[in-house]
GROMACS .gro file of C-alpha atoms in nm:
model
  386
    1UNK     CA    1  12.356   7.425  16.497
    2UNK     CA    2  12.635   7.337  16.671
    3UNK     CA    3  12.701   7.445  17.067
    4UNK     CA    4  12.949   7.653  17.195
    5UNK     CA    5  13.127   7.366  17.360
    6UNK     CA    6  13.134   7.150  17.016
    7UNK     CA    7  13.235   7.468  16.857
    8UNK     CA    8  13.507   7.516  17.104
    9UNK     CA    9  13.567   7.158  17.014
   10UNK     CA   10  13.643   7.141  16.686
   11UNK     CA   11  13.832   7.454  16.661
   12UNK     CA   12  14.109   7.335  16.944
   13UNK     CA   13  14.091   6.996  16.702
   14UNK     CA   14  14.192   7.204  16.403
   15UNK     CA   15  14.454   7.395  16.554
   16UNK     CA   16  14.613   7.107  16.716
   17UNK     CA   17  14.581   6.939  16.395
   18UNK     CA   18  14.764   7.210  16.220
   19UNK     CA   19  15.054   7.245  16.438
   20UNK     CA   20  15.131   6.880  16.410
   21UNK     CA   21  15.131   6.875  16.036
   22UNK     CA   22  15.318   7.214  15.967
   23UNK     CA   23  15.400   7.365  16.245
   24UNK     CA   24  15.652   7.122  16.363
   25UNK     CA   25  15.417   7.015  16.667
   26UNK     CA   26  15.406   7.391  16.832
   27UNK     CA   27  15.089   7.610  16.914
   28UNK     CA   28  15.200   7.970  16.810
   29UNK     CA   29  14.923   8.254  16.856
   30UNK     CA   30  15.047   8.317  16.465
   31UNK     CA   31  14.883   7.977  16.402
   32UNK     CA   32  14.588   8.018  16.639
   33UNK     CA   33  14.524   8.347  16.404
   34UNK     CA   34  14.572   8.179  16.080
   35UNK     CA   35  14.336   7.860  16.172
   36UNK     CA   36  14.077   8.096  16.365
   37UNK     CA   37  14.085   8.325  16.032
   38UNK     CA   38  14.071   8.012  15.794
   39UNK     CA   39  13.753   7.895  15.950
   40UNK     CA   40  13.567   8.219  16.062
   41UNK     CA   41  13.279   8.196  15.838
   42UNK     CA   42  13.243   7.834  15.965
   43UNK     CA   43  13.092   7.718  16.298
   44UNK     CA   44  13.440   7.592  16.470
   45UNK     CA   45  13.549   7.989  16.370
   46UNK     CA   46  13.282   8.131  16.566
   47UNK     CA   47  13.423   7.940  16.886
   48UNK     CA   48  13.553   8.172  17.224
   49UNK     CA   49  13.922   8.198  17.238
   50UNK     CA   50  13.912   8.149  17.548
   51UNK     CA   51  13.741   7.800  17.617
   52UNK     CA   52  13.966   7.719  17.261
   53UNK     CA   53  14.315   7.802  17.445
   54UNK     CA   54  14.197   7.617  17.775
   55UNK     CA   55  14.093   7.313  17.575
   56UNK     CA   56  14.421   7.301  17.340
   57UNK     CA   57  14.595   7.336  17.711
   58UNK     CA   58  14.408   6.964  17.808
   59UNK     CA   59  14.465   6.764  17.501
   60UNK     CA   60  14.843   6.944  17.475
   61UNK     CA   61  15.041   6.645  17.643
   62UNK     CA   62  14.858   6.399  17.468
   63UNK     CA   63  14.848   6.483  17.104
   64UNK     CA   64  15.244   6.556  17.159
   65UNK     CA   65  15.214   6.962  17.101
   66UNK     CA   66  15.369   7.212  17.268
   67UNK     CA   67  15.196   7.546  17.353
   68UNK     CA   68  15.349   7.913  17.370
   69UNK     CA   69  15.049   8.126  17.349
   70UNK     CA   70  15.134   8.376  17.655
   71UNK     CA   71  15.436   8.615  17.641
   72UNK     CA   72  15.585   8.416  17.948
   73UNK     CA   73  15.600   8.119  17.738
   74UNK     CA   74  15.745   8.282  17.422
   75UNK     CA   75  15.967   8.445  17.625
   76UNK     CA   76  16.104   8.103  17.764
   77UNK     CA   77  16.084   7.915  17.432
   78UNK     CA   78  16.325   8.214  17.278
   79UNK     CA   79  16.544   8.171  17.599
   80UNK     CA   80  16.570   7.798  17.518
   81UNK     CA   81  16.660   7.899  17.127
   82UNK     CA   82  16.909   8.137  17.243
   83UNK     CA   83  17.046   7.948  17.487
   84UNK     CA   84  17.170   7.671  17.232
   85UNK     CA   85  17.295   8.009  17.024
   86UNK     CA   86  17.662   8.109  17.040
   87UNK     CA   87  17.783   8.386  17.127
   88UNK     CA   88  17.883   8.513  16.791
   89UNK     CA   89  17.529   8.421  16.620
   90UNK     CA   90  17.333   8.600  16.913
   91UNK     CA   91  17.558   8.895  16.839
   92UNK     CA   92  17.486   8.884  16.509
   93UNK     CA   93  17.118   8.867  16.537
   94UNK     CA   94  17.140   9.196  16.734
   95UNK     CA   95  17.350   9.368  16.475
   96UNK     CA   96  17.071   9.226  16.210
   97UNK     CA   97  16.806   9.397  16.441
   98UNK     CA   98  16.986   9.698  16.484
   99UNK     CA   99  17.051   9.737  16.103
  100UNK     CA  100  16.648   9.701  16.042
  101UNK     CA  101  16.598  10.003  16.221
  102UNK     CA  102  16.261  10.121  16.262
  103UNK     CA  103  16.099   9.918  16.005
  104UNK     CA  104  16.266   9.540  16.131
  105UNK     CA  105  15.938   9.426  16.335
  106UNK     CA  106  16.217   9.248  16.572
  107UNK     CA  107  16.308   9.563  16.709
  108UNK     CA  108  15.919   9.642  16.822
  109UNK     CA  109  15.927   9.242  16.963
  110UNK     CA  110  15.994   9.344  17.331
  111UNK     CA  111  16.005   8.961  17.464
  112UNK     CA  112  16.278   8.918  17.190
  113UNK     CA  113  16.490   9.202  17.293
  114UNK     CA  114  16.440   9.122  17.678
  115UNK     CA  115  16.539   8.752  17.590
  116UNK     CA  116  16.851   8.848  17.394
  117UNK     CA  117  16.915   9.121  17.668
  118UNK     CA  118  16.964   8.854  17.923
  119UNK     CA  119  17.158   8.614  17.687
  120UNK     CA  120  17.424   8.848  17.622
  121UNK     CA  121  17.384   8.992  18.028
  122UNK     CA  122  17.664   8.784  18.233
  123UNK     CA  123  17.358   8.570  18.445
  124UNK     CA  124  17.373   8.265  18.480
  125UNK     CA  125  17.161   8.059  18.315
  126UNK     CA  126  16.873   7.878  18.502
  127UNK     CA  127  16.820   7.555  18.575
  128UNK     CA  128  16.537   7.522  18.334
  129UNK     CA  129  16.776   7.587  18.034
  130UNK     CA  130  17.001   7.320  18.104
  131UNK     CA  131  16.943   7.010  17.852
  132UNK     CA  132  16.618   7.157  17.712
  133UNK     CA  133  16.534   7.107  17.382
  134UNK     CA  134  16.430   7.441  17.184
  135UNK     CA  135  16.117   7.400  16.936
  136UNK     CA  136  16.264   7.415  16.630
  137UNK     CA  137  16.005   7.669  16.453
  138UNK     CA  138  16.066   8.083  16.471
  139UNK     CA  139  15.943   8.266  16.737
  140UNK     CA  140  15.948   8.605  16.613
  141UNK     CA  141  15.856   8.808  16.300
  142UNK     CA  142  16.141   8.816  16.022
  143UNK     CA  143  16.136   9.167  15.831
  144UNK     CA  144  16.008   9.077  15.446
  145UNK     CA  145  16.269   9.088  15.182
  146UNK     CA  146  16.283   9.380  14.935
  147UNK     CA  147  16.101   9.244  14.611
  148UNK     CA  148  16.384   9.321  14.337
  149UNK     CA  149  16.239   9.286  13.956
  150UNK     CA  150  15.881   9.071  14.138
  151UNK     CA  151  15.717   9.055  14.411
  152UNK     CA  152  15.886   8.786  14.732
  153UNK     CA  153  15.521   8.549  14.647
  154UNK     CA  154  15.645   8.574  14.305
  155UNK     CA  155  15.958   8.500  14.292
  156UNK     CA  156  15.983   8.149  14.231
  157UNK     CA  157  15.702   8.129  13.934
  158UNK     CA  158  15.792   7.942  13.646
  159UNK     CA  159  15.980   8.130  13.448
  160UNK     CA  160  16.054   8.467  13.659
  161UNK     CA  161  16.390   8.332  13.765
  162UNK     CA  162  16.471   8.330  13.377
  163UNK     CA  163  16.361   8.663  13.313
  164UNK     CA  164  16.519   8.872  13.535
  165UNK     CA  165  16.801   8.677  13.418
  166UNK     CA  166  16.717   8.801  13.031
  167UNK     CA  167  16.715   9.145  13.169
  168UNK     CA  168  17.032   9.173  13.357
  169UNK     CA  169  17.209   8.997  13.099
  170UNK     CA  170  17.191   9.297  12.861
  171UNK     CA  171  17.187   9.535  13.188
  172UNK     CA  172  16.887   9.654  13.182
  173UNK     CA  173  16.781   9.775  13.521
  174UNK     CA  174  16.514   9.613  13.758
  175UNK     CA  175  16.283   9.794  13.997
  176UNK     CA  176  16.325   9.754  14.355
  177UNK     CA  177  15.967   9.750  14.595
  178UNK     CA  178  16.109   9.870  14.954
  179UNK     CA  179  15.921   9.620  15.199
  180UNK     CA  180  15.984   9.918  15.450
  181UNK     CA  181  15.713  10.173  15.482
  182UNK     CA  182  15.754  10.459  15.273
  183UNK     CA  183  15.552  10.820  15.241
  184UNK     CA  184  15.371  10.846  14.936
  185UNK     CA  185  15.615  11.179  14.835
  186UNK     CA  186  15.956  10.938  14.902
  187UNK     CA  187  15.811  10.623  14.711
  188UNK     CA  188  15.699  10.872  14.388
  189UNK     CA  189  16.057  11.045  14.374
  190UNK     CA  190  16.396  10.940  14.232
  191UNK     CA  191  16.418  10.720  14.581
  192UNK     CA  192  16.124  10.527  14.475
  193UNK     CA  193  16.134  10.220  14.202
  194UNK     CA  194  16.346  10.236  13.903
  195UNK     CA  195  16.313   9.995  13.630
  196UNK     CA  196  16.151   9.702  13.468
  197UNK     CA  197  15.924   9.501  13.747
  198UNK     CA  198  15.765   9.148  13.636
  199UNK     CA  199  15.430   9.030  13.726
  200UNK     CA  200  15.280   8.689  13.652
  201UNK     CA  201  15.010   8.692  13.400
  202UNK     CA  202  14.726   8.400  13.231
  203UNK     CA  203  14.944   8.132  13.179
  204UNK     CA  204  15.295   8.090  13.105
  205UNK     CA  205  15.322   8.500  13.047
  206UNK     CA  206  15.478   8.719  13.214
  207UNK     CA  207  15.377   9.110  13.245
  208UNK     CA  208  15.691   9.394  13.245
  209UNK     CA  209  15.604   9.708  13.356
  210UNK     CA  210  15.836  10.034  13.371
  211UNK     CA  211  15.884  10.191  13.692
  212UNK     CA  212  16.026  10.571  13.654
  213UNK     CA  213  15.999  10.759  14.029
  214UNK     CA  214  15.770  10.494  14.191
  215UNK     CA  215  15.477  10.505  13.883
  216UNK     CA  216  15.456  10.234  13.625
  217UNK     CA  217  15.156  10.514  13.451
  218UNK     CA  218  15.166  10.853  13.408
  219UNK     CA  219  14.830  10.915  13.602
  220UNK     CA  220  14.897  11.273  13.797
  221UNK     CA  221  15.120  11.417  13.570
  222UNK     CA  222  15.089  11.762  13.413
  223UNK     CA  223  15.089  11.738  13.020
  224UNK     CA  224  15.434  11.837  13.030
  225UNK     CA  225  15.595  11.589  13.276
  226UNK     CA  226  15.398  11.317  13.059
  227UNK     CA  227  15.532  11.384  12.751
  228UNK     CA  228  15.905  11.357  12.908
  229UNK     CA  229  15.792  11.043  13.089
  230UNK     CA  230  15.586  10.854  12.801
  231UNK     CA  231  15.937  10.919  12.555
  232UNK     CA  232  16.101  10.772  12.837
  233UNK     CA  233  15.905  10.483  12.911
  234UNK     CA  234  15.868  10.410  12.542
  235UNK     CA  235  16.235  10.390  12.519
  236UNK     CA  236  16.237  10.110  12.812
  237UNK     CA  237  16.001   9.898  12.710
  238UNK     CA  238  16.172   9.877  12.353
  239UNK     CA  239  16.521   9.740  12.506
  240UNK     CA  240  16.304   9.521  12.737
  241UNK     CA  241  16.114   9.378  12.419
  242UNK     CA  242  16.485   9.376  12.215
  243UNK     CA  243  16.617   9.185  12.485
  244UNK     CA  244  16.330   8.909  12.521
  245UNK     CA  245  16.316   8.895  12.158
  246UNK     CA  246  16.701   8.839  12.127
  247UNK     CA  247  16.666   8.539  12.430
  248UNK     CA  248  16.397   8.351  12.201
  249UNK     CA  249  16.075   8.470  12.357
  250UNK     CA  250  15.771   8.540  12.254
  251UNK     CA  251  15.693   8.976  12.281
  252UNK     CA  252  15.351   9.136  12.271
  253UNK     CA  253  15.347   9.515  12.295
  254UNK     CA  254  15.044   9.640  12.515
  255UNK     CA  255  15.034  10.007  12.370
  256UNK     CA  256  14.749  10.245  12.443
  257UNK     CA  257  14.482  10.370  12.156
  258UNK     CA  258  14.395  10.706  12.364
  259UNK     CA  259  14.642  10.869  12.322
  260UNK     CA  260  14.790  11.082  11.962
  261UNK     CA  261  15.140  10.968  12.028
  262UNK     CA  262  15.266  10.675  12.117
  263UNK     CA  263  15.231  10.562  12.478
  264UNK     CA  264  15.415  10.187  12.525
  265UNK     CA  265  15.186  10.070  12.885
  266UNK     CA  266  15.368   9.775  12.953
  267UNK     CA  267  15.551   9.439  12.749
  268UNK     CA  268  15.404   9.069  12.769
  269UNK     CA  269  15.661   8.799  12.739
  270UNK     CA  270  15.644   8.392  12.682
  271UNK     CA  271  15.928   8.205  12.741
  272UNK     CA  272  15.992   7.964  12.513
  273UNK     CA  273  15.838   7.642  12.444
  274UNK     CA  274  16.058   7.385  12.622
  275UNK     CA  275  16.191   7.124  12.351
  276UNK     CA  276  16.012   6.803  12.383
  277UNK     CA  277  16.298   6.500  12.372
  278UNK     CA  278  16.324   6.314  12.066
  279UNK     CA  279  16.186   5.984  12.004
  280UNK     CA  280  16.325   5.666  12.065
  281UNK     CA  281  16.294   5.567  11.740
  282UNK     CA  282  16.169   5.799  11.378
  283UNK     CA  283  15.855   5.683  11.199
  284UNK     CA  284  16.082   5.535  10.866
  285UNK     CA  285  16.293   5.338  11.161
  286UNK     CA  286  16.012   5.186  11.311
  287UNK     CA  287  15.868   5.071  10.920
  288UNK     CA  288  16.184   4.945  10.905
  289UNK     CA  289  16.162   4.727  11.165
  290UNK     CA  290  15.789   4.598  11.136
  291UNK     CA  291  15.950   4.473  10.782
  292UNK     CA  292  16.214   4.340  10.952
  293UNK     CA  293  16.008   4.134  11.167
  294UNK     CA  294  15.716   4.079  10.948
  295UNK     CA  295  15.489   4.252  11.232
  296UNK     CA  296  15.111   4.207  11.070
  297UNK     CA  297  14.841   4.324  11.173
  298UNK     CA  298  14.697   4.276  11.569
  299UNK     CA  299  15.047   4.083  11.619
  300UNK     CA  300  15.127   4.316  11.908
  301UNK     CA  301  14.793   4.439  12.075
  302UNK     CA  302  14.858   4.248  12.354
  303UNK     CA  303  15.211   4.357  12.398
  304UNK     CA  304  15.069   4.702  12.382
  305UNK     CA  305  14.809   4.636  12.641
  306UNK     CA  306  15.085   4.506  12.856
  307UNK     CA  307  15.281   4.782  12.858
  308UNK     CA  308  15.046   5.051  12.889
  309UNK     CA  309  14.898   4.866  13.206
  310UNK     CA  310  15.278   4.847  13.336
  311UNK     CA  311  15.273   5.230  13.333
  312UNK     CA  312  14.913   5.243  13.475
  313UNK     CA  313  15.049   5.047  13.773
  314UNK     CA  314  15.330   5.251  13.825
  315UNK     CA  315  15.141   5.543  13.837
  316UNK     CA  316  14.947   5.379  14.067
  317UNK     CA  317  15.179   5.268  14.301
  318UNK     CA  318  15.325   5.627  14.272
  319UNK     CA  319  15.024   5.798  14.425
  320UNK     CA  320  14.798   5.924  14.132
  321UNK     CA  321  14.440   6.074  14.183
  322UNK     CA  322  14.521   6.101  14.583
  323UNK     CA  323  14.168   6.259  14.601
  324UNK     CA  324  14.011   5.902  14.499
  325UNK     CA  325  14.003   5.568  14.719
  326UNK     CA  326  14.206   5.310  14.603
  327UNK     CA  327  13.975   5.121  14.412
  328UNK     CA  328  13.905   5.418  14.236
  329UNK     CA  329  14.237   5.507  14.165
  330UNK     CA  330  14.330   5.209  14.037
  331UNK     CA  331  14.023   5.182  13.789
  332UNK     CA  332  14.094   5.525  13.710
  333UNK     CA  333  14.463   5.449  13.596
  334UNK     CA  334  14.399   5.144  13.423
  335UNK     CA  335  14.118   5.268  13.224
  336UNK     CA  336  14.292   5.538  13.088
  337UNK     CA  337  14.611   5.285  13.022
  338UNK     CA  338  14.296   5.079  12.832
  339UNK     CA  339  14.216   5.376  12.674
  340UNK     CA  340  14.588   5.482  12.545
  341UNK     CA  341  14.623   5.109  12.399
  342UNK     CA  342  14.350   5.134  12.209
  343UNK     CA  343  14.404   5.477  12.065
  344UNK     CA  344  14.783   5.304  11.957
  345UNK     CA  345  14.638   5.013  11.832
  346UNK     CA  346  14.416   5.113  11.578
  347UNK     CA  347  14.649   5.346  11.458
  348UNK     CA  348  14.852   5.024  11.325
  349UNK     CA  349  15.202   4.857  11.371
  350UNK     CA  350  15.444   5.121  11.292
  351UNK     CA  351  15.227   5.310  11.573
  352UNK     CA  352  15.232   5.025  11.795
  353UNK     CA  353  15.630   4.963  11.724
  354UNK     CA  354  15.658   5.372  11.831
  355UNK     CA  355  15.488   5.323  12.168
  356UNK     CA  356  15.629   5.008  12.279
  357UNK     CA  357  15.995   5.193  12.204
  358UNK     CA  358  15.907   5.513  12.426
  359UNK     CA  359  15.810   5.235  12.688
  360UNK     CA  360  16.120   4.991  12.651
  361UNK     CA  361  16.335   5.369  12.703
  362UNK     CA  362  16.625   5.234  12.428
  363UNK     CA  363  16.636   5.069  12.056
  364UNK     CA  364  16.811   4.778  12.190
  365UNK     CA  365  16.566   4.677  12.416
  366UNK     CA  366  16.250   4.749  12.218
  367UNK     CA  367  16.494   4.496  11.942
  368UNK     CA  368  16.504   4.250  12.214
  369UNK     CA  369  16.166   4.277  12.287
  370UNK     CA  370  16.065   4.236  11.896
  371UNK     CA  371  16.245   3.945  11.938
  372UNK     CA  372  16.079   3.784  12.215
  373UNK     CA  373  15.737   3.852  12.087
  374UNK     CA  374  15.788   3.735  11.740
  375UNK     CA  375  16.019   3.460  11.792
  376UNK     CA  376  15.821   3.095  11.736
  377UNK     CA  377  15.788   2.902  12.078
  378UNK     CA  378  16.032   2.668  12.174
  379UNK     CA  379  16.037   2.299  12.085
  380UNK     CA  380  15.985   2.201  12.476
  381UNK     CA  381  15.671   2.454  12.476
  382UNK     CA  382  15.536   2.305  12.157
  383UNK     CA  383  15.576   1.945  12.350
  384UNK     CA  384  15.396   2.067  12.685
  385UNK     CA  385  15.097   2.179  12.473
  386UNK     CA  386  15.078   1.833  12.282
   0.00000   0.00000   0.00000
């Protein structure tokens, strides 16, 4: 059980250590929060705020941080932003604010609008503005982007780019989520999604779900509205299948069994297999070229050795298994390299031929390094040995 002190301790460590490695070397009480929250079923989480701000305060000038934990100092850091802010973008960040209306969390910020106020005021400008250097990370809360067709967190998973690009080529429409707050009666009416929306599922699929005022289900309907709804839906989720099916992708249809007509729930999609790059050289050419050479057997274990280790050590030397010392990493590598040879050798010499071409990257070098290996040694070398 650790003290208070040696709590307080290691928590003012961890935050100082997070600002330096991604906050750009700035104390924020956004990433006082997120550390505090991170650890607060830890020891350093259950440390007082208090002592933790007071100690991050000490170590502040030597560990190269900067803090803006009060409102006077984020009010001061935003002056310095603003201050190296022309005109025309300060203007424009106003008009952005204005345009958020009541859901932009700028417009609630009142140190932002009482920094911009005095930007665009005709004062001058203090003395403690002049040649400062503004930290370089945001002050303030941006508004979160509409998700349109996935979620924002979404929105870059592999393959969601692609399918929203399946789906507007053949115009089909894609729901919108409002990231402003809506009333439950304005999000499930004709203001609320519309569409096909795309979540990530297991694996490389992708879930597509139809959106008709705000509900992808039909859960508080009256029989009635249902029935009108379900023929609907149905309808969707066929040109949303059509269309995957038309770009190449795999379709599964997730249908319900409770129901005595046909209810379509939602469509899971697989893009398709990306097409692995063909080999250097086809099986017959490599038999044509252990004839060529008259490659027997165990004639090029060693060469195969060699040039799986070659890979090993670039792998190495490229960072693989950071969670393992070096030693480790390098046995790690090299065994598996061991490994890989092995597997190719005792599959024989058209095998062998194969892997040494994927590892030379062209015919004409894998040629030249036939060559080399099978070539009889030089009269000079013959004369050294004797």
């Amino acid at each position: 059980m650790s003290t208070p002190t040696e709590r307080a301790d290691e928590m003012a460590r961890l935050v100082i250590a997070a600002a330096q490695q991604d906050n750009d070397c700035v104390v924020t009480r956004d990433l006082m929060d997120t550390v505090v929250k991170m650890h607060a079923d830890t020891e350093p989480g259950k440390a007082n705020p208090v002592s933790v701000r007071r100690l991050i305060r000490a170590r502040a000038a030597a560990a190269g941080v900067r803090v803006v934990l009060t409102d006077d100092e984020r009010y001061w850091a935003i002056r310095e932003q603003l201050h190296h802010m022309s005109g025309d973008q300060v203007h424009a960040l106003c008009d952005s604010i204005a345009d958020g209306g009541e859901d932009d969390p700028r417009g609630h910020d009142q140190v932002l609008v009482d920094a911009i106020s005095v930007r665009l005021s005709n004062r001058v400008s203090p003395a403690r503005l002049w040649n400062c250097k503004p930290v370089s990370v945001r002050l303030w809360q941006e508004p979160k982007p509409d998700g349109v067709g996935s979620t924002p967190e979404h929105a870059q998973h592999p393959g969601m780019v692609e399918a929203l690009d399946v789906l507007r080529a053949v115009e089909v429409p894609v729901a919108t989520f409002p990231a402003r707050r809506m009333l439950y009666r304005e999000w499930h009416s004709p203001q609320g999604p519309q569409g096909a929306f795309i979540w990530p599922g297991a694996g490389r699929t992708l879930e597509v779900a139809w959106y008709i005022d705000g509900a992808h289900d039909e859960r508080n309907l009256t029989s009635r509205q249902a029935r009108a709804v379900r023929d609907a839906r149905n309808a969707a989720l066929d040109d949303v299948a059509g269309a995957f099916r038309g770009a190449g992708w795999t379709v599964w249809r997730v249908e319900s069994r409770r129901t005595a007509t046909r209810r379509a729930l939602r469509v899971d999609v697989t893009p398709p297999a990306e097409e692995e790059p063909p080999p250097v050289i086809s099986e017959e050419e490599a038999e044509a070229l252990v004839a060529e050479f008259g490659i027997g057997e165990g004639d090029l274990d060693e060469a195969v050795y060699d040039a799986a280790n070659k890979d090993a050590a670039g792998e190495y030397n490229g960072g693989a298994h950071p969670e393992l010392s070096d030693d480790d990493a390098y046995e790690e590598v090299h065994d598996a390299a061991d490994a890989r040879a092995s597997s190719v050798n005792n599959q024989g010499a058209t095998a062998q031929v194969q892997f040494l071409a994927e590892c030379c990257g062209t015919a004409e070098g894998l040629r030249s390094l036939l060559e080399d290996l099978t070539s009889p040694p030089a009269v000079w070398e013959l004369a050294a040995a004797v």
